[in-house]
Short mmCIF file of C-alpha atoms in Angstrom, two decimals:
data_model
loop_
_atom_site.label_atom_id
_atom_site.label_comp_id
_atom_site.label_asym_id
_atom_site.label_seq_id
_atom_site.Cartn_x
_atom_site.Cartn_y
_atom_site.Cartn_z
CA UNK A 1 163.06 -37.88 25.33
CA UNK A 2 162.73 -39.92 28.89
CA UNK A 3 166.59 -41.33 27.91
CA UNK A 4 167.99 -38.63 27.07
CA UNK A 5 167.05 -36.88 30.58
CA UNK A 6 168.50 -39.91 31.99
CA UNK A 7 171.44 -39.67 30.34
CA UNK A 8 171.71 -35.87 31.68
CA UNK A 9 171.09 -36.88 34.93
CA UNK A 10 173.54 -39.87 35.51
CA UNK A 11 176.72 -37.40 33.19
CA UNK A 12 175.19 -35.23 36.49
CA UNK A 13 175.99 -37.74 38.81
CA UNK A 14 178.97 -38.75 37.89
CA UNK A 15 180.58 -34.99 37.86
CA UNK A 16 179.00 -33.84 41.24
CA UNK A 17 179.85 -34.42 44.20
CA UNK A 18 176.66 -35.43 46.99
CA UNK A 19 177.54 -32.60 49.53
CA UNK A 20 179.50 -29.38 48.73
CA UNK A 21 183.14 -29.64 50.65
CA UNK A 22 183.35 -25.80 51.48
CA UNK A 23 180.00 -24.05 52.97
CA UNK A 24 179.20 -21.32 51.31
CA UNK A 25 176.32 -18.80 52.90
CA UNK A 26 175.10 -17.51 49.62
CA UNK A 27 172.66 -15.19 51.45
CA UNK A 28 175.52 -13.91 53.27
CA UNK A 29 176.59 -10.81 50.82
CA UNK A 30 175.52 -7.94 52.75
CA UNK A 31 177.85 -9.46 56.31
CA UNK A 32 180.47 -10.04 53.93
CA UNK A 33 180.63 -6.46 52.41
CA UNK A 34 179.68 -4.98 55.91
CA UNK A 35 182.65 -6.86 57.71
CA UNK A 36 185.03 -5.80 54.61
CA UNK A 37 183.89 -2.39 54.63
CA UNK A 38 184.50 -1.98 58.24
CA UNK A 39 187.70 -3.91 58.37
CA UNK A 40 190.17 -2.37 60.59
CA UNK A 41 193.94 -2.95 60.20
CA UNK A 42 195.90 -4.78 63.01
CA UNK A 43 198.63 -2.07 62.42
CA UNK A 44 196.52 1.49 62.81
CA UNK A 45 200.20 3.21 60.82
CA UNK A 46 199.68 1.52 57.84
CA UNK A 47 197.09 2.72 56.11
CA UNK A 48 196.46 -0.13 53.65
CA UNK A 49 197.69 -3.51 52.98
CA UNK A 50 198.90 -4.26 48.96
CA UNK A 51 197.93 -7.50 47.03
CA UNK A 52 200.12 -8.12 43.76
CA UNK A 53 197.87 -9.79 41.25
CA UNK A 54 200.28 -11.93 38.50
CA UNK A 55 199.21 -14.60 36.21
CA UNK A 56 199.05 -15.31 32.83
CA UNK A 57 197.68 -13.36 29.78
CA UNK A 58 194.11 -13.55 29.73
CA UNK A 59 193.53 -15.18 33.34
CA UNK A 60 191.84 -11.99 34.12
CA UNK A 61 193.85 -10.21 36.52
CA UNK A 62 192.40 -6.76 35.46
CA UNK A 63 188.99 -8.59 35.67
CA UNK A 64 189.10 -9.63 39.21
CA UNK A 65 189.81 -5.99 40.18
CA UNK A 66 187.25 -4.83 38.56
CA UNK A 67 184.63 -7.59 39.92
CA UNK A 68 185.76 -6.51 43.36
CA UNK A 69 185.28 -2.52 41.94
CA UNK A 70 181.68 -3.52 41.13
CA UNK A 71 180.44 -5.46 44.41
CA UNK A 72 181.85 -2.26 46.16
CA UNK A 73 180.24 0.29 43.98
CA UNK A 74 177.33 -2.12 43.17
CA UNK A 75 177.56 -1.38 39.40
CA UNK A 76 179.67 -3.03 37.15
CA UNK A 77 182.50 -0.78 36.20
CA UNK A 78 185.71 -0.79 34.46
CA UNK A 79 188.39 0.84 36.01
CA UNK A 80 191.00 -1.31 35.52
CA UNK A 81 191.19 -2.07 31.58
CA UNK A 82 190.59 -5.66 30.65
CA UNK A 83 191.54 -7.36 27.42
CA UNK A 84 188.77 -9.00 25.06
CA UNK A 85 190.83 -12.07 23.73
CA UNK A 86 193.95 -10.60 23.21
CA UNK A 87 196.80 -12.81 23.02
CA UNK A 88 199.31 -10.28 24.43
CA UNK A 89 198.93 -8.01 27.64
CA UNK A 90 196.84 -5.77 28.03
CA UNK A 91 198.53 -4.31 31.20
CA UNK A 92 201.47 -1.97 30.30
CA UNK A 93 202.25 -0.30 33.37
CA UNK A 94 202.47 -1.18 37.37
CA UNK A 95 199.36 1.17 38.86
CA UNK A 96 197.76 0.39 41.73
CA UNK A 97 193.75 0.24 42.06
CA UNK A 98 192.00 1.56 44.97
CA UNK A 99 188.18 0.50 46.30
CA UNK A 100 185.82 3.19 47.05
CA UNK A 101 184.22 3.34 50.07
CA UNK A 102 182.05 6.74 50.55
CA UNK A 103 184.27 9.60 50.27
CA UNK A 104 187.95 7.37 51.57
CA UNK A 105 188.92 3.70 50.34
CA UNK A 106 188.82 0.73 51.52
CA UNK A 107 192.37 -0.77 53.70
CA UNK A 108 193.38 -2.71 51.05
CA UNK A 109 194.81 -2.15 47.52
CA UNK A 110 195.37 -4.13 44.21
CA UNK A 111 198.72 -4.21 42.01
CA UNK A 112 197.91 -5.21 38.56
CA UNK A 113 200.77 -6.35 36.26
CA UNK A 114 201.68 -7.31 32.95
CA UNK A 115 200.90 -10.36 32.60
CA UNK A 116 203.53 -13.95 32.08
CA UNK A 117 204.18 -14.96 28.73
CA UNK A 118 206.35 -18.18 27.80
CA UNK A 119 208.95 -15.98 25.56
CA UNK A 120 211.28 -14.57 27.29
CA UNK A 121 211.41 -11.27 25.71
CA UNK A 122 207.18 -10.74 26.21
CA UNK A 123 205.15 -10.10 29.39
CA UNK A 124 205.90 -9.26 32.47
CA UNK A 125 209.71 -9.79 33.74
CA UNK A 126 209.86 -12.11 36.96
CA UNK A 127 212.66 -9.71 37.93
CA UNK A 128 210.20 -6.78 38.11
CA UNK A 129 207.89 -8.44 39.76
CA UNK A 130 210.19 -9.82 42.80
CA UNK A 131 211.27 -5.71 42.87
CA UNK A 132 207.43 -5.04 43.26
CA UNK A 133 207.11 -7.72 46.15
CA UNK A 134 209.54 -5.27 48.05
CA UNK A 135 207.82 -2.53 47.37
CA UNK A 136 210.69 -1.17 44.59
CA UNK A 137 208.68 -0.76 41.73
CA UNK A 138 207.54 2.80 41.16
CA UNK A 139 203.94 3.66 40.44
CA UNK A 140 203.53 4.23 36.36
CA UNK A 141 206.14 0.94 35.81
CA UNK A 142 206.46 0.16 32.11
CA UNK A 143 206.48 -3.18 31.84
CA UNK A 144 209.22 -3.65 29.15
CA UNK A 145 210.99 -6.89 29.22
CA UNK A 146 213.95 -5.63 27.07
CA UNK A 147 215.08 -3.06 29.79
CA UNK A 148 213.69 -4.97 32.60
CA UNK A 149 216.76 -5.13 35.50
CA UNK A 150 218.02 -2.25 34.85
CA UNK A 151 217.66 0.08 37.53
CA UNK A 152 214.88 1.40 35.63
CA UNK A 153 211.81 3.03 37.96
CA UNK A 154 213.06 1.00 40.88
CA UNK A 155 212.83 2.80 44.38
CA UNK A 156 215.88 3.08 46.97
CA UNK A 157 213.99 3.29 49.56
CA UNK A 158 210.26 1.62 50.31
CA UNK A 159 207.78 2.49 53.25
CA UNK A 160 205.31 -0.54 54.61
CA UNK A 161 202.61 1.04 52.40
CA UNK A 162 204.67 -0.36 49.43
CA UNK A 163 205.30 -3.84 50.59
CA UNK A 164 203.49 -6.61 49.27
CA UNK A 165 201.19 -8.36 52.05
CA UNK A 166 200.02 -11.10 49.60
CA UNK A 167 200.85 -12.07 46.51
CA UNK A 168 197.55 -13.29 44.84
CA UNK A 169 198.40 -15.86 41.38
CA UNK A 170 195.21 -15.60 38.94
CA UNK A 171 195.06 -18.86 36.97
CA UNK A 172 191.86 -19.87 34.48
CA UNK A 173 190.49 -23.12 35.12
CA UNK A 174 189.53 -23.96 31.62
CA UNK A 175 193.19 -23.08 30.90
CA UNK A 176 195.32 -24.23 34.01
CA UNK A 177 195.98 -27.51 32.11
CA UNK A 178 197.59 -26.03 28.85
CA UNK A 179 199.59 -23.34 30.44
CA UNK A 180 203.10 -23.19 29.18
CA UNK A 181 205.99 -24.92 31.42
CA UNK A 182 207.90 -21.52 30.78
CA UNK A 183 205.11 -19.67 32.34
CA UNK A 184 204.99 -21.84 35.31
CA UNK A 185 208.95 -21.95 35.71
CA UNK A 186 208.64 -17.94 36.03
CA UNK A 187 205.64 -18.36 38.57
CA UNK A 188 207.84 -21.09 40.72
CA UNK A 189 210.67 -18.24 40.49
CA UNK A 190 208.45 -15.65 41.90
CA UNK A 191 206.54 -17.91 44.22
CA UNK A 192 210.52 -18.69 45.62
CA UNK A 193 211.21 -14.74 45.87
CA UNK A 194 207.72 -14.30 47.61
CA UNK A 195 208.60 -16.88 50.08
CA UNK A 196 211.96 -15.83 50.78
CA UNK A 197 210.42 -12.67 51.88
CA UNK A 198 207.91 -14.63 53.76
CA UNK A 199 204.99 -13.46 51.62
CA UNK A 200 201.84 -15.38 51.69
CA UNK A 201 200.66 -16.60 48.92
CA UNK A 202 197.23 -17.52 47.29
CA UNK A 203 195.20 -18.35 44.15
CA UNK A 204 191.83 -16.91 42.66
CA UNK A 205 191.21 -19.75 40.06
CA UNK A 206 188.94 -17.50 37.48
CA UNK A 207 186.57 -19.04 34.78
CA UNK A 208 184.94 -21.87 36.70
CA UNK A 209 182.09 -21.45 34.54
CA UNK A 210 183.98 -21.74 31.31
CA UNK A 211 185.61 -25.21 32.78
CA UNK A 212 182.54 -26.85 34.33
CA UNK A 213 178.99 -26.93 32.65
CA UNK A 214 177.68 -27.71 35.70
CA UNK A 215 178.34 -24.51 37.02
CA UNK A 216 177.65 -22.44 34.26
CA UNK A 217 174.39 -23.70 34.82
CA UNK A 218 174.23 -23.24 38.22
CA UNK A 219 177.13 -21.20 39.88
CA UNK A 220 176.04 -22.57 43.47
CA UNK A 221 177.07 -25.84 41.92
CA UNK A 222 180.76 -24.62 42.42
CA UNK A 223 181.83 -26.82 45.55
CA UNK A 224 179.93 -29.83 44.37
CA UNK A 225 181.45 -30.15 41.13
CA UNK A 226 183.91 -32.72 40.86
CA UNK A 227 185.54 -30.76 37.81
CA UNK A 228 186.16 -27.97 39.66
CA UNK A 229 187.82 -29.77 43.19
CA UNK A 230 190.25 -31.18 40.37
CA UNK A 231 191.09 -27.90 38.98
CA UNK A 232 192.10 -26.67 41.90
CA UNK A 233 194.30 -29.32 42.95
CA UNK A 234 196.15 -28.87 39.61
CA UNK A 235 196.37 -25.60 40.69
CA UNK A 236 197.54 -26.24 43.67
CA UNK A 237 200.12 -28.96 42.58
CA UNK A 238 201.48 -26.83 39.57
CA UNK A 239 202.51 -23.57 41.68
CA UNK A 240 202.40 -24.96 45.36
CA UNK A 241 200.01 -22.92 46.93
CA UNK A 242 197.79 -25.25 49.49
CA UNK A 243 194.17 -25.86 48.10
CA UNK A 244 193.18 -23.70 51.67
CA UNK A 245 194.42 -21.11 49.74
CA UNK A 246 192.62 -21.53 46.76
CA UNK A 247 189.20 -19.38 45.93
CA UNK A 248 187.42 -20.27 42.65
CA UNK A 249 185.28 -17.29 41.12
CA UNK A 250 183.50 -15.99 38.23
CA UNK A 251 184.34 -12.68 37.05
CA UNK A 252 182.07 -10.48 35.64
CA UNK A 253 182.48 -10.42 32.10
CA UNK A 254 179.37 -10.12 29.95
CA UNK A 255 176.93 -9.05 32.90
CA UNK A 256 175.68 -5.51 33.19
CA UNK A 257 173.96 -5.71 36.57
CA UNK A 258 175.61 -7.22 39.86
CA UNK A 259 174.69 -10.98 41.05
CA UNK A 260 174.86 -11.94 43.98
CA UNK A 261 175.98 -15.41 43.88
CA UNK A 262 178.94 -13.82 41.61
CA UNK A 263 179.33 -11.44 44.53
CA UNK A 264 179.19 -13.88 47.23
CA UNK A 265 182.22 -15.94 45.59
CA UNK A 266 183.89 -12.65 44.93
CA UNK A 267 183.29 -11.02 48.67
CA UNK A 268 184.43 -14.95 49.76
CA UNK A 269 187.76 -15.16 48.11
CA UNK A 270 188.86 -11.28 48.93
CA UNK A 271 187.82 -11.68 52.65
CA UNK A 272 190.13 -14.41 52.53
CA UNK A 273 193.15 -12.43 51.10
CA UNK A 274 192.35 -9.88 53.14
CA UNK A 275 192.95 -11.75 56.18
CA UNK A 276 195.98 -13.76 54.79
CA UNK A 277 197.81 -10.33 54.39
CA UNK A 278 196.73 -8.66 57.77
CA UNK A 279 198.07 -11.82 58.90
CA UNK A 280 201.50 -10.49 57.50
CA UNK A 281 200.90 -6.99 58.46
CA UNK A 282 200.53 -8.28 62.40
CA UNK A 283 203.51 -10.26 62.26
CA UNK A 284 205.80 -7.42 60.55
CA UNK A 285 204.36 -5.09 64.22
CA UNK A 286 205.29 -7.73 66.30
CA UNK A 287 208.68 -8.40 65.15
CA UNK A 288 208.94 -4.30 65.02
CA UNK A 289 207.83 -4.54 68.81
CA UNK A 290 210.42 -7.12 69.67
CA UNK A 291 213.10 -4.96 68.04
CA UNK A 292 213.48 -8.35 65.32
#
């Protein structure tokens, strides 16, 4: 009995780290919805900034909208619909998800797509998704790689409410190591269309609990796991996005009440975003200012 605890405890050892390497205030939720729920644009004519959400089937795009649904509302709902192991996408059409706040939403909205699949012919084409960083793609989209550049549902004209602000890659840590090259050669093409645009980019690394048991034991665990610093830096070194710009989370999944260290993570990472794309939104007035 005695060994085998000490066997636990120095497999512990070896995959955590002595200090966490972010700070995390997990009995900060209530500043970080306050803050988020107050935010106030640095452009007062746009009304909200747009984050695209793409990934690959089953990172859990449609998940991480509703997670951020569910802080907001403090209920878990499921507005956006998820799939439940499905090897195909779930997400047929381009809509765009809004967070209740009281009677208006909140100054920032959510794009969900179809997601990437390695054939060519299934999931979402990168060509749509470059016309939905522009703000081209029409609400209602069908997602139908067959058809995909035609000038199917495209717009002719886009307004800064249709614009992408940030474009937000959803990767699952338990998976990030077995993803398809195909699927990352049509995330470095729309990473290189995002950039051209000068579109910031970030990634919510989902399933931390499902790639560390560590911290599915423990989800405060999360910046002292070893497992999980390395995931991220694969993420980071397979689509190019700086580890800064990296959030790990846990969606909820199986839960039927709120938690707030699930929150905290969640209220963490979309703060973040947030910010990144304001960022965006301020430079776009003052190049509007200078007449650029």
């Amino acid at each position: 009995m005695g060994g085998s605890e000490s066997t636990e405890r120095s497999v512990s050892t070896v995959q955590e780290l002595d200090q966490p390497w972010r700070t995390t205030h997990w009995e900060g939720k209530e500043l970080l919805e306050k803050n988020l729920r107050e935010l106030e644009l640095s452009d007062s004519n746009v009304k909200y900034v747009r984050i695209l959400l793409a990934g690959e089937v089953g990172a859990g795009k449609s998940s991480f909208i509703n997670s951020i649904n569910s802080v907001f509302q403090g209920r878990i709902t499921t507005e956006a619909l998820a799939d439940a192991g499905f090897s195909r996408s779930f997400t047929k059409t381009y809509r765009t998800y809004y967070i209740s706040n009281g009677q208006s939403v909140l100054p920032f909205v959510f794009n969900d797509i179809m997601g990437l699949e390695s054939e060519e012919a299934q999931g979402a084409h990168p060509e749509d998704i470059a016309k939905s960083l522009e703000g081209l793609l029409k609400e209602g989209h069908n997602f139908n790689p067959a058809v995909s550049g035609k000038d199917v549902d495209y717009r002719s004209e886009t307004s800064p409410e249709h614009l992408t602000y940030c474009l937000v890659y959803v990767i699952a840590a338990d998976k990030v190591s077995m993803m398809n090259q195909e699927v990352f050669k049509k995330m470095k093409y729309i990473r290189e269309k995002a950039s051209s645009l000068e579109i910031p980019q970030a990634i919510i690394m989902t399933k931390v609990d499902e790639a560390c048991p560590l911290v599915q034991k423990d989800l405060r665990k999360i910046y002292t796991s070893k497992k999980i610093k390395e995931k991220m830096q694969e993420c980071s070194n397979a689509v190019g996005v700086p580890v800064s710009h990296i959030f790990p989370v846990k969606n909820y999944h199986e839960e039927i009440d709120p938690e707030n260290d699930m929150d905290v993570l969640i209220l963490r990472a979309l703060t973040q975003i947030v910010h990144i794309a304001d960022d965006l939104l301020k430079r776009k007035q003052r190049d509007a200012e200078a007449g650029n």
